[in-house]
Amino acid sequence: MRFSPLSCQAGLVALLLPLAAAAQTTPSPSAAQPQWHLLDPQQNNGVMGLSAERTYQELLKGRTATPVTVAVIDGGVDTAHVDLRGVMWHNPKEIAGNGKDDDGNGYIDDVYGWNFLGGQDGRNIDVEAYEDTRMLARLEPLYQGKTRNQVPAAKREEFDLYQQVKKSYQTHYKEDNEHYDQYKDEYPQTQAVADQMKQALGVSRLDTATLRNPPTDNADLRRISQLFYQNLKAGGYADMESVLDDMKHAYEQTKNLVEYSLDLKFNPRSIVGDDPDNLKQRVYGNADVTGPDPTHGTHVAGIIAGDRTNNVGIMGVAGLPVRIMAVRAVPNGDERDKDVANAIRYAVDNGAQVINMSFGKYFSPHREAVEEAIRYADTKGVLLVHSAGNESIDIDTKKQYPSPVFLNTKTIPNLITVGASSRTNDQELVADFSNYGKKNVDVFAPGVQINSTLPNNTYGNESGTSMAGPMVAGMAAVLKSYFPKLTPEDLKRIIRESATPLHTKVLKPGGKTTIDFAELSNTGGLVNLYKAVQMAQQVQ
């Protein structure tokens, strides 16, 4: 499941501006502008960025960087985006479109990466079932209507799992149906209000320029236009058409979750044509790394390494020669452990030194396969960066997968887990949606209203630990590029130890009580690239 929460923003007519989990699309800016998350807190009035721009200007200027590949395991990447096409990894031994496995790695035409959610006929999985849906479908016929005492002792552990899965499924069912009902009503209502406003004002488009100074002398219309304008600006929108696009996307997304991800009989795996329980099967899928919905992965890729030299759009944390490898393994719904394990192995075998994983779930039936792949990555010198999740929960008490600890309870040395922070050093420093954990979250990084790339050469703001993770992946890529001898363990240690400790009293995610920021992760810190590079200079 891609970590990008559906949320609503108060506004006109309740107030008509739900912010979808997908992006807030805007036209491409004419020239690159530093986003807030790239700024330095000391130089920019306490804006809690990760100090990327200061680092490039003061510490890395004139230094030689070496090539680094960052794999983005996600739902797909728009490889043709103007801010990504120049930074995409290209398989040097593969000839595009010839239908042959030129490099002999088992994957045909894997020029930009690989898609483990596709079939040989070119079709792709878009929506999948939740993991608890898949597990409930398997366990319910065995245990429905039974008590624990009626189950043989050898099966009671599985019975307990069934009870957990059933509870999780019921929670998913309630929340998703509530969201669906909300968007199903709000989308047509907002469309109708927008149409009425356009008609009343005599305009074809409700953009910020029109709403700020509407072509009317009617006091009521001018007042309502100002409300529209203020809400558009607050949400980072250029016009009401973009709001409606996002509402439509949210409606369609929640509709898919209700109709498919919660359906106990739904199984789209025939599209791929593999056996999802055969964990030894490695070669399946197709070369379509964009897939049917590359919104999330495109945004993530831009955060990591959006082109810093082309003077358009946005800038990534890392610059060339850092490259993005696209590995598609995350559908709308929940990813399968087999696909995650194979995606990690593919990335490692094809030269990735950092892997970004902005996804997660709360059940992992083939956890051992993922852990084997993570251990394999460690033997090859690869760091994995994982988003903490967006349910406002303590992942010390509720496990989230991939877990930061192995089944044997030992901490995974080459995996770092990241929570999401916001722009201001006040009680809202921690994102309200972010998961946290004194033991299992390593650091926090910017993850609120992050501007990055979106499909079809557009840009927009998204919020989520999905945005915070790639901040750290980008930092790791910078460190590895300028200090190539650093191991995954070195990178993790430097990122953790260079994080700025903060004791700001913040609202505890999901609640109204305050807590010391330092209590939400095991470092108590907010990442800082400037300090990380200074520390790396001392090591190498």
Coordinates of C-alpha atoms in Angstrom, one line a residue:
M1 CA 0.0 0.0 0.0
R2 CA 1.5 3.3 -1.0
F3 CA 1.7 5.6 2.0
S4 CA -0.2 8.7 1.0
P5 CA -3.3 9.4 3.2
L6 CA -6.7 10.6 2.0
S7 CA -7.4 13.7 3.9
C8 CA -9.8 16.6 3.8
Q9 CA -9.2 20.3 4.3
A10 CA -11.9 22.6 5.8
G11 CA -13.2 25.1 3.3
L12 CA -16.2 26.6 1.5
V13 CA -19.3 24.4 1.7
A14 CA -17.5 22.2 4.2
L15 CA -15.4 23.7 2.6
L16 CA -15.4 22.0 -0.8
L17 CA -11.7 21.3 -0.9
P18 CA -10.9 17.7 0.0
L19 CA -7.3 17.0 -0.7
A20 CA -7.0 13.6 -2.4
A21 CA -4.2 11.1 -1.7
A22 CA -3.1 11.8 -5.2
A23 CA -1.4 15.0 -6.2
Q24 CA -2.4 18.6 -6.3
T25 CA -1.4 19.2 -9.9
T26 CA -0.1 22.5 -11.1
P27 CA 1.5 23.6 -14.4
S28 CA 5.3 23.4 -14.6
P29 CA 7.1 26.4 -13.1
S30 CA 9.2 28.3 -15.6
A31 CA 12.4 28.0 -13.5
A32 CA 13.6 25.9 -10.7
Q33 CA 12.9 27.2 -7.2
P34 CA 14.2 25.7 -4.0
Q35 CA 11.4 23.9 -2.1
W36 CA 11.1 24.4 1.6
H37 CA 12.4 21.0 2.5
L38 CA 15.7 21.8 0.8
L39 CA 16.3 24.9 3.0
D40 CA 18.5 25.3 6.1
P41 CA 16.7 26.1 9.4
Q42 CA 19.5 28.5 10.5
Q43 CA 19.5 30.5 7.3
N44 CA 15.8 30.5 6.6
N45 CA 14.0 31.7 9.7
G46 CA 13.5 28.3 11.3
V47 CA 12.1 26.6 8.2
M48 CA 12.7 23.0 9.1
G49 CA 14.3 21.7 5.9
L50 CA 17.2 19.3 5.6
S51 CA 19.7 21.9 4.5
A52 CA 20.4 20.5 1.0
E53 CA 21.0 23.9 -0.7
R54 CA 23.5 25.1 1.9
T55 CA 25.3 21.8 1.7
Y56 CA 25.8 22.1 -2.1
Q57 CA 26.9 25.8 -1.8
E58 CA 29.3 25.4 1.2
L59 CA 30.5 21.8 1.5
L60 CA 30.2 20.1 -1.9
K61 CA 31.0 22.9 -4.4
G62 CA 33.9 21.8 -6.5
R63 CA 34.0 18.2 -5.2
T64 CA 33.8 15.3 -7.6
A65 CA 30.7 13.0 -7.3
T66 CA 30.6 9.4 -8.4
P67 CA 27.6 7.6 -10.0
V68 CA 25.0 6.2 -7.6
T69 CA 21.8 4.4 -8.5
V70 CA 18.7 4.7 -6.3
A71 CA 16.0 2.1 -6.9
V72 CA 12.4 3.3 -6.3
I73 CA 10.3 0.3 -5.5
D74 CA 6.8 1.8 -6.0
G75 CA 3.7 1.8 -8.2
G76 CA 5.5 3.1 -11.3
V77 CA 7.5 6.1 -12.5
D78 CA 6.8 8.5 -15.4
T79 CA 10.2 8.0 -17.1
A80 CA 9.4 10.7 -19.7
H81 CA 8.9 13.5 -17.3
V82 CA 11.0 16.5 -18.1
D83 CA 12.5 16.5 -14.6
L84 CA 13.2 12.8 -14.6
R85 CA 14.1 11.6 -18.1
G86 CA 17.6 13.0 -17.7
V87 CA 18.2 11.2 -14.4
M88 CA 16.7 7.8 -15.1
W89 CA 19.0 4.7 -14.8
H90 CA 19.5 3.0 -18.2
N91 CA 20.5 -0.7 -18.3
P92 CA 23.8 -0.3 -20.2
K93 CA 23.6 -3.8 -21.8
E94 CA 19.9 -3.8 -22.8
I95 CA 18.6 -2.7 -26.2
A96 CA 15.2 -1.1 -25.9
G97 CA 12.3 -2.7 -27.6
N98 CA 14.0 -5.6 -29.4
G99 CA 12.1 -8.3 -27.4
K100 CA 15.4 -9.9 -26.2
D101 CA 17.1 -10.3 -22.9
D102 CA 20.3 -8.7 -24.2
D103 CA 22.2 -8.7 -20.8
G104 CA 21.1 -12.2 -19.8
N105 CA 19.7 -11.2 -16.5
G106 CA 16.3 -13.0 -17.2
Y107 CA 14.3 -9.8 -17.8
I108 CA 13.5 -8.8 -21.4
D109 CA 13.9 -5.1 -22.3
D110 CA 14.4 -4.0 -18.8
V111 CA 15.9 -0.6 -19.9
Y112 CA 14.7 1.5 -16.9
G113 CA 14.0 -1.3 -14.4
W114 CA 11.3 -4.0 -14.1
N115 CA 7.6 -4.4 -13.4
F116 CA 6.6 -7.3 -11.1
L117 CA 2.9 -6.5 -11.5
G118 CA 2.7 -7.1 -15.2
G119 CA 1.9 -9.9 -17.6
Q120 CA 3.8 -11.0 -20.7
D121 CA 0.8 -9.8 -22.8
G122 CA 1.5 -6.2 -21.6
R123 CA -1.4 -6.0 -19.1
N124 CA -0.8 -4.7 -15.6
I125 CA -2.3 -5.0 -12.2
D126 CA -3.5 -1.6 -10.9
V127 CA -5.7 -2.5 -7.9
E128 CA -5.0 -5.4 -5.5
A129 CA -6.7 -6.8 -2.5
Y130 CA -5.4 -5.8 1.0
E131 CA -3.2 -8.3 2.7
D132 CA -5.8 -8.8 5.4
T133 CA -8.4 -9.4 2.7
R134 CA -6.3 -12.1 1.1
M135 CA -5.5 -13.7 4.5
L136 CA -9.2 -13.6 5.6
A137 CA -10.2 -15.3 2.4
R138 CA -7.8 -18.1 3.2
L139 CA -8.5 -18.4 6.9
E140 CA -12.2 -17.7 7.2
P141 CA -13.3 -21.1 5.8
L142 CA -11.1 -22.8 8.4
Y143 CA -12.2 -20.9 11.5
Q144 CA -15.4 -19.0 11.0
G145 CA -17.9 -19.6 13.8
K146 CA -15.4 -21.5 16.0
T147 CA -14.1 -20.6 19.4
R148 CA -10.4 -21.1 20.4
N149 CA -11.2 -24.1 22.5
Q150 CA -12.8 -25.8 19.5
V151 CA -9.6 -25.5 17.6
P152 CA -6.8 -28.1 18.0
A153 CA -3.9 -26.9 20.0
A154 CA -1.5 -27.0 17.0
K155 CA -3.8 -24.6 15.1
R156 CA -4.5 -22.1 17.8
E157 CA -1.7 -19.8 16.8
E158 CA -3.3 -19.6 13.3
F159 CA -6.7 -19.1 14.9
D160 CA -5.4 -16.1 16.8
L161 CA -4.0 -14.8 13.5
Y162 CA -7.4 -15.2 12.0
Q163 CA -9.0 -13.1 14.8
Q164 CA -6.4 -10.3 14.2
V165 CA -6.9 -10.4 10.4
K166 CA -10.7 -10.3 10.8
K167 CA -10.5 -7.2 13.1
S168 CA -8.1 -5.4 10.7
Y169 CA -10.4 -6.2 7.8
Q170 CA -13.4 -4.9 9.6
T171 CA -11.5 -1.6 10.4
H172 CA -10.5 -1.3 6.7
Y173 CA -14.1 -2.0 5.6
K174 CA -15.6 0.7 7.9
E175 CA -13.0 3.4 7.1
D176 CA -12.9 2.9 3.3
N177 CA -16.7 2.9 3.0
E178 CA -16.9 6.1 5.0
H179 CA -14.3 7.7 2.7
Y180 CA -16.2 6.5 -0.4
D181 CA -19.5 7.8 0.9
Q182 CA -17.8 11.2 1.6
Y183 CA -16.2 11.6 -1.8
K184 CA -19.2 10.1 -3.7
D185 CA -21.3 13.0 -2.2
E186 CA -18.7 15.8 -2.2
Y187 CA -17.4 15.4 -5.7
P188 CA -20.7 16.1 -7.6
Q189 CA -21.7 18.8 -5.0
T190 CA -18.4 20.7 -5.5
Q191 CA -18.7 20.3 -9.3
A192 CA -22.2 21.8 -9.2
V193 CA -21.0 24.8 -7.0
A194 CA -18.0 25.4 -9.3
D195 CA -20.3 25.4 -12.3
Q196 CA -22.7 27.9 -10.7
M197 CA -19.8 30.2 -9.8
K198 CA -18.4 30.2 -13.3
Q199 CA -21.9 31.0 -14.7
A200 CA -22.5 33.7 -12.1
L201 CA -19.1 35.3 -12.9
G202 CA -19.3 34.7 -16.6
V203 CA -15.9 32.9 -16.8
S204 CA -14.8 29.6 -18.1
R205 CA -12.2 28.9 -15.4
L206 CA -12.0 29.5 -11.7
D207 CA -8.3 30.2 -11.2
T208 CA -6.6 32.1 -8.4
A209 CA -6.2 35.3 -10.6
T210 CA -9.9 35.4 -11.4
L211 CA -11.0 34.6 -7.8
R212 CA -8.7 37.2 -6.3
N213 CA -10.2 39.9 -8.4
P214 CA -13.6 38.6 -9.7
P215 CA -15.2 40.4 -12.7
T216 CA -18.3 41.4 -10.7
D217 CA -19.6 44.2 -8.5
N218 CA -21.9 41.9 -6.5
A219 CA -20.7 42.0 -2.9
D220 CA -21.8 38.4 -2.2
L221 CA -20.1 37.0 -5.2
R222 CA -16.9 38.9 -4.4
R223 CA -17.0 37.5 -0.8
I224 CA -17.5 33.9 -2.0
S225 CA -14.8 34.3 -4.6
Q226 CA -12.4 35.4 -1.8
L227 CA -13.3 32.3 0.2
F228 CA -12.5 30.2 -2.8
Y229 CA -9.3 32.0 -3.4
Q230 CA -8.1 31.7 0.2
N231 CA -8.8 27.9 0.2
L232 CA -7.1 27.4 -3.1
K233 CA -4.0 29.1 -1.9
A234 CA -4.0 27.3 1.4
G235 CA -4.2 23.9 -0.5
G236 CA -1.5 24.8 -3.0
Y237 CA -4.0 24.8 -5.9
A238 CA -3.9 27.0 -9.0
D239 CA -7.6 26.6 -9.9
M240 CA -10.8 24.8 -9.0
E241 CA -10.4 22.5 -12.0
S242 CA -7.4 20.9 -10.2
V243 CA -9.4 20.5 -7.0
L244 CA -12.1 18.7 -9.0
D245 CA -9.5 16.5 -10.7
D246 CA -8.2 15.5 -7.2
M247 CA -11.7 14.9 -5.9
K248 CA -12.4 12.7 -8.9
H249 CA -9.2 10.8 -8.3
A250 CA -10.0 10.3 -4.6
Y251 CA -13.5 9.2 -5.5
E252 CA -12.2 6.6 -8.0
Q253 CA -9.5 5.4 -5.6
T254 CA -11.8 4.8 -2.7
K255 CA -14.3 3.2 -5.1
N256 CA -11.6 0.8 -6.2
L257 CA -10.7 0.0 -2.6
V258 CA -14.3 -0.7 -1.6
E259 CA -15.1 -2.7 -4.7
Y260 CA -11.9 -4.6 -5.1
S261 CA -9.4 -4.3 -2.2
L262 CA -12.1 -5.4 0.3
D263 CA -13.5 -8.1 -2.0
L264 CA -12.7 -11.6 -0.5
K265 CA -13.1 -13.1 -4.0
F266 CA -11.0 -10.6 -5.9
N267 CA -7.7 -11.9 -7.3
P268 CA -6.1 -10.1 -10.2
R269 CA -3.0 -12.2 -10.1
S270 CA -3.9 -14.1 -13.3
I271 CA -2.8 -11.0 -15.1
V272 CA 0.8 -11.7 -14.1
G273 CA 0.5 -15.5 -14.6
D274 CA 2.8 -16.6 -11.8
D275 CA 2.2 -18.5 -8.6
P276 CA 2.3 -15.8 -5.9
D277 CA 3.1 -18.4 -3.2
N278 CA 6.1 -19.8 -5.1
L279 CA 8.8 -17.7 -3.4
K280 CA 11.6 -19.2 -5.5
Q281 CA 10.1 -17.9 -8.7
R282 CA 12.1 -14.8 -9.7
V283 CA 11.4 -14.1 -13.4
Y284 CA 7.9 -12.8 -14.2
G285 CA 6.3 -9.5 -15.1
N286 CA 7.1 -7.1 -17.9
A287 CA 9.2 -4.0 -18.7
D288 CA 6.4 -1.4 -18.2
V289 CA 7.8 0.5 -15.2
T290 CA 5.3 3.3 -15.6
G291 CA 2.2 1.2 -15.2
P292 CA -1.4 2.4 -15.0
D293 CA -1.0 4.9 -12.1
P294 CA 2.6 6.3 -11.7
T295 CA 1.5 9.3 -9.6
H296 CA 3.0 8.1 -6.3
G297 CA 6.3 6.7 -7.7
T298 CA 6.8 9.8 -9.9
H299 CA 6.5 12.1 -6.9
V300 CA 8.9 10.0 -4.9
A301 CA 11.5 9.8 -7.7
G302 CA 11.4 13.6 -8.1
I303 CA 12.1 14.2 -4.4
I304 CA 15.1 11.9 -4.5
A305 CA 16.8 13.1 -7.7
G306 CA 14.6 15.5 -9.8
D307 CA 16.9 17.2 -12.3
R308 CA 18.8 20.0 -10.5
T309 CA 20.4 21.4 -13.7
N310 CA 17.6 21.9 -16.3
N311 CA 16.3 25.1 -14.7
V312 CA 12.6 23.9 -14.8
G313 CA 10.3 22.4 -12.3
I314 CA 11.8 21.2 -9.0
M315 CA 15.1 20.0 -7.7
G316 CA 15.8 16.7 -6.1
V317 CA 17.8 16.2 -2.9
A318 CA 20.5 14.4 -4.9
G319 CA 21.9 15.7 -8.2
L320 CA 23.7 13.9 -11.1
P321 CA 25.4 11.5 -11.3
V322 CA 22.7 10.0 -9.1
R323 CA 20.2 8.0 -11.1
I324 CA 16.7 6.6 -10.5
M325 CA 15.9 2.9 -11.2
A326 CA 12.2 2.2 -11.4
V327 CA 11.0 -1.1 -10.0
R328 CA 7.2 -1.6 -10.0
A329 CA 5.9 -3.8 -7.2
V330 CA 3.4 -1.8 -5.3
P331 CA -0.3 -1.7 -6.5
N332 CA -3.2 0.3 -5.2
G333 CA -4.1 -2.0 -2.3
D334 CA -1.4 -4.1 -0.6
E335 CA 1.9 -5.3 -2.1
R336 CA 2.8 -9.0 -2.0
D337 CA 5.8 -10.2 -0.1
K338 CA 7.1 -12.2 -3.1
D339 CA 7.1 -9.1 -5.3
V340 CA 8.9 -7.0 -2.6
A341 CA 11.6 -9.6 -2.1
N342 CA 12.1 -9.9 -5.9
A343 CA 12.1 -6.2 -6.4
I344 CA 14.8 -5.8 -3.8
R345 CA 16.9 -8.6 -5.4
Y346 CA 16.4 -7.1 -8.9
A347 CA 17.6 -3.7 -7.7
V348 CA 20.6 -5.1 -5.9
D349 CA 21.6 -7.3 -8.8
N350 CA 21.4 -4.4 -11.3
G351 CA 23.6 -2.1 -9.3
A352 CA 21.4 0.0 -7.0
Q353 CA 23.2 1.2 -3.9
V354 CA 20.2 2.7 -2.2
I355 CA 16.6 1.5 -2.3
N356 CA 13.6 3.6 -1.4
M357 CA 10.5 1.8 -0.1
S358 CA 7.6 4.2 0.4
F359 CA 5.0 1.4 1.1
G360 CA 4.0 -0.8 4.0
K361 CA 1.4 -3.0 5.5
Y362 CA 0.5 -4.7 8.9
F363 CA 0.5 -8.3 7.9
S364 CA 3.4 -10.2 6.2
P365 CA 2.6 -13.8 5.5
H366 CA 6.0 -14.4 3.7
R367 CA 8.1 -12.2 5.9
E368 CA 11.0 -14.5 5.8
A369 CA 11.4 -14.0 2.0
V370 CA 11.6 -10.3 2.4
E371 CA 14.1 -10.6 5.2
E372 CA 16.3 -12.9 3.1
A373 CA 16.3 -10.3 0.3
I374 CA 17.2 -7.5 2.8
R375 CA 20.1 -9.7 4.1
Y376 CA 21.2 -10.2 0.5
A377 CA 21.1 -6.4 0.0
D378 CA 23.4 -6.0 3.0
T379 CA 25.9 -8.4 1.6
K380 CA 26.0 -6.3 -1.6
G381 CA 26.4 -3.0 0.2
V382 CA 22.9 -1.6 -0.3
L383 CA 21.0 0.6 2.1
L384 CA 17.2 0.4 2.3
V385 CA 15.1 3.4 3.3
H386 CA 11.5 2.7 4.5
S387 CA 8.6 5.0 5.3
A388 CA 7.1 4.6 8.8
G389 CA 3.5 4.8 7.6
N390 CA 0.5 7.2 7.9
E391 CA -1.9 5.8 10.5
S392 CA -0.7 8.0 13.5
I393 CA 0.3 4.9 15.4
D394 CA 3.2 3.7 17.5
I395 CA 4.9 1.0 15.5
D396 CA 6.7 -0.2 18.6
T397 CA 3.4 -1.6 19.7
K398 CA 1.9 -2.5 16.3
K399 CA 4.2 -4.1 13.8
Q400 CA 4.5 -2.6 10.3
Y401 CA 6.2 -4.4 7.4
P402 CA 8.9 -4.4 6.2
S403 CA 9.8 -4.4 9.9
P404 CA 13.0 -2.7 11.1
V405 CA 13.9 -5.9 13.1
F406 CA 14.4 -9.4 11.8
L407 CA 12.3 -12.3 13.0
N408 CA 15.1 -13.1 15.5
T409 CA 14.5 -9.6 17.0
K410 CA 17.8 -8.3 15.9
T411 CA 17.8 -4.8 14.4
I412 CA 18.3 -4.7 10.6
P413 CA 21.6 -3.0 10.1
N414 CA 21.0 -1.7 6.5
L415 CA 17.4 -0.4 6.9
I416 CA 16.4 3.0 8.2
T417 CA 12.8 3.9 9.0
V418 CA 11.6 7.5 8.6
G419 CA 8.7 9.5 10.1
A420 CA 7.3 12.7 8.6
S421 CA 7.8 16.3 9.8
S422 CA 6.4 19.7 8.7
R423 CA 7.8 23.1 8.0
T424 CA 7.5 24.8 11.4
N425 CA 9.3 24.2 14.7
D426 CA 6.2 24.3 16.8
Q427 CA 3.5 22.0 18.1
E428 CA 2.8 20.9 14.5
L429 CA 6.4 19.9 13.7
V430 CA 5.4 16.3 13.5
A431 CA 2.8 15.4 10.8
D432 CA -0.5 14.5 12.4
F433 CA -0.7 11.4 10.2
S434 CA 2.8 10.1 10.8
N435 CA 3.6 6.8 12.6
Y436 CA 6.2 7.0 15.3
G437 CA 8.2 4.8 17.6
K438 CA 10.9 5.3 20.2
K439 CA 12.4 2.0 19.1
N440 CA 11.4 1.4 15.5
V441 CA 11.5 4.9 13.9
D442 CA 15.1 6.2 13.3
V443 CA 14.6 9.8 12.3
F444 CA 12.0 12.3 11.0
A445 CA 12.3 14.1 7.7
P446 CA 10.1 16.7 5.8
G447 CA 6.9 15.1 4.6
V448 CA 4.2 17.7 4.6
Q449 CA 3.2 19.7 1.5
I450 CA 6.2 18.5 -0.5
N451 CA 6.4 19.8 -4.1
S452 CA 7.6 17.3 -6.6
T453 CA 7.1 15.7 -10.0
L454 CA 3.8 14.2 -11.2
P455 CA 2.9 12.4 -14.4
N456 CA 2.6 14.2 -17.7
N457 CA 5.2 17.0 -16.9
T458 CA 3.1 18.4 -14.0
Y459 CA 4.1 19.1 -10.4
G460 CA 2.2 19.2 -7.1
N461 CA 2.2 18.9 -3.4
E462 CA 1.8 15.7 -1.5
S463 CA 2.1 14.8 2.1
G464 CA 3.0 11.5 3.7
T465 CA 5.9 9.5 5.2
S466 CA 6.1 8.4 1.5
M467 CA 7.6 11.9 1.0
A468 CA 9.8 11.7 4.1
G469 CA 11.4 8.4 3.1
P470 CA 12.8 9.7 -0.2
M471 CA 14.3 12.7 1.5
V472 CA 16.5 10.3 3.4
A473 CA 17.1 8.1 0.3
G474 CA 18.3 11.3 -1.5
M475 CA 20.6 12.1 1.4
A476 CA 22.0 8.6 1.4
A477 CA 22.6 9.0 -2.4
V478 CA 24.5 12.3 -1.9
L479 CA 26.7 10.8 0.8
K480 CA 27.4 7.7 -1.2
S481 CA 28.1 9.7 -4.3
Y482 CA 30.7 12.0 -2.7
F483 CA 32.0 9.5 -0.2
P484 CA 31.8 6.2 -2.1
K485 CA 33.6 4.1 0.5
L486 CA 30.7 4.4 3.0
T487 CA 29.0 1.2 3.7
P488 CA 25.2 0.8 4.4
E489 CA 25.9 0.7 8.1
D490 CA 28.1 3.9 7.8
L491 CA 25.3 5.7 5.9
K492 CA 22.7 4.7 8.5
R493 CA 24.9 5.7 11.4
I494 CA 25.8 9.1 9.8
I495 CA 22.2 9.9 8.9
R496 CA 21.1 9.0 12.5
E497 CA 23.9 10.7 14.4
S498 CA 23.8 13.9 12.3
A499 CA 20.1 14.4 12.8
T500 CA 19.4 17.5 14.9
P501 CA 18.0 16.6 18.3
L502 CA 14.9 18.6 19.1
H503 CA 12.8 18.8 22.3
T504 CA 9.9 20.8 20.9
K505 CA 6.6 20.0 22.5
V506 CA 4.5 18.7 19.6
L507 CA 1.0 17.3 19.2
K508 CA 1.2 13.5 19.4
P509 CA 0.1 12.2 16.0
G510 CA -3.6 11.4 15.9
G511 CA -4.3 13.1 19.3
K512 CA -4.5 16.4 21.1
T513 CA -2.0 15.9 23.8
T514 CA 1.6 17.2 23.5
I515 CA 4.8 15.1 23.7
D516 CA 8.5 15.8 23.5
F517 CA 9.5 15.4 19.8
A518 CA 12.6 13.4 21.0
E519 CA 10.2 10.7 22.3
L520 CA 8.9 9.9 18.8
S521 CA 12.0 8.3 17.4
N522 CA 15.1 6.6 18.7
T523 CA 17.4 9.5 17.7
G524 CA 14.9 12.2 18.6
G525 CA 16.2 14.0 15.6
L526 CA 15.3 15.7 12.3
V527 CA 17.6 14.9 9.4
N528 CA 20.2 17.4 8.3
L529 CA 22.3 16.9 5.2
Y530 CA 24.8 19.6 6.1
K531 CA 25.7 17.9 9.3
A532 CA 25.8 14.5 7.7
V533 CA 28.3 15.6 5.0
Q534 CA 30.4 17.2 7.8
M535 CA 30.5 13.9 9.6
A536 CA 31.2 11.9 6.4
Q537 CA 34.2 14.2 5.8
Q538 CA 35.7 13.1 9.1
V539 CA 35.1 9.4 8.2
Q540 CA 36.6 9.5 4.7

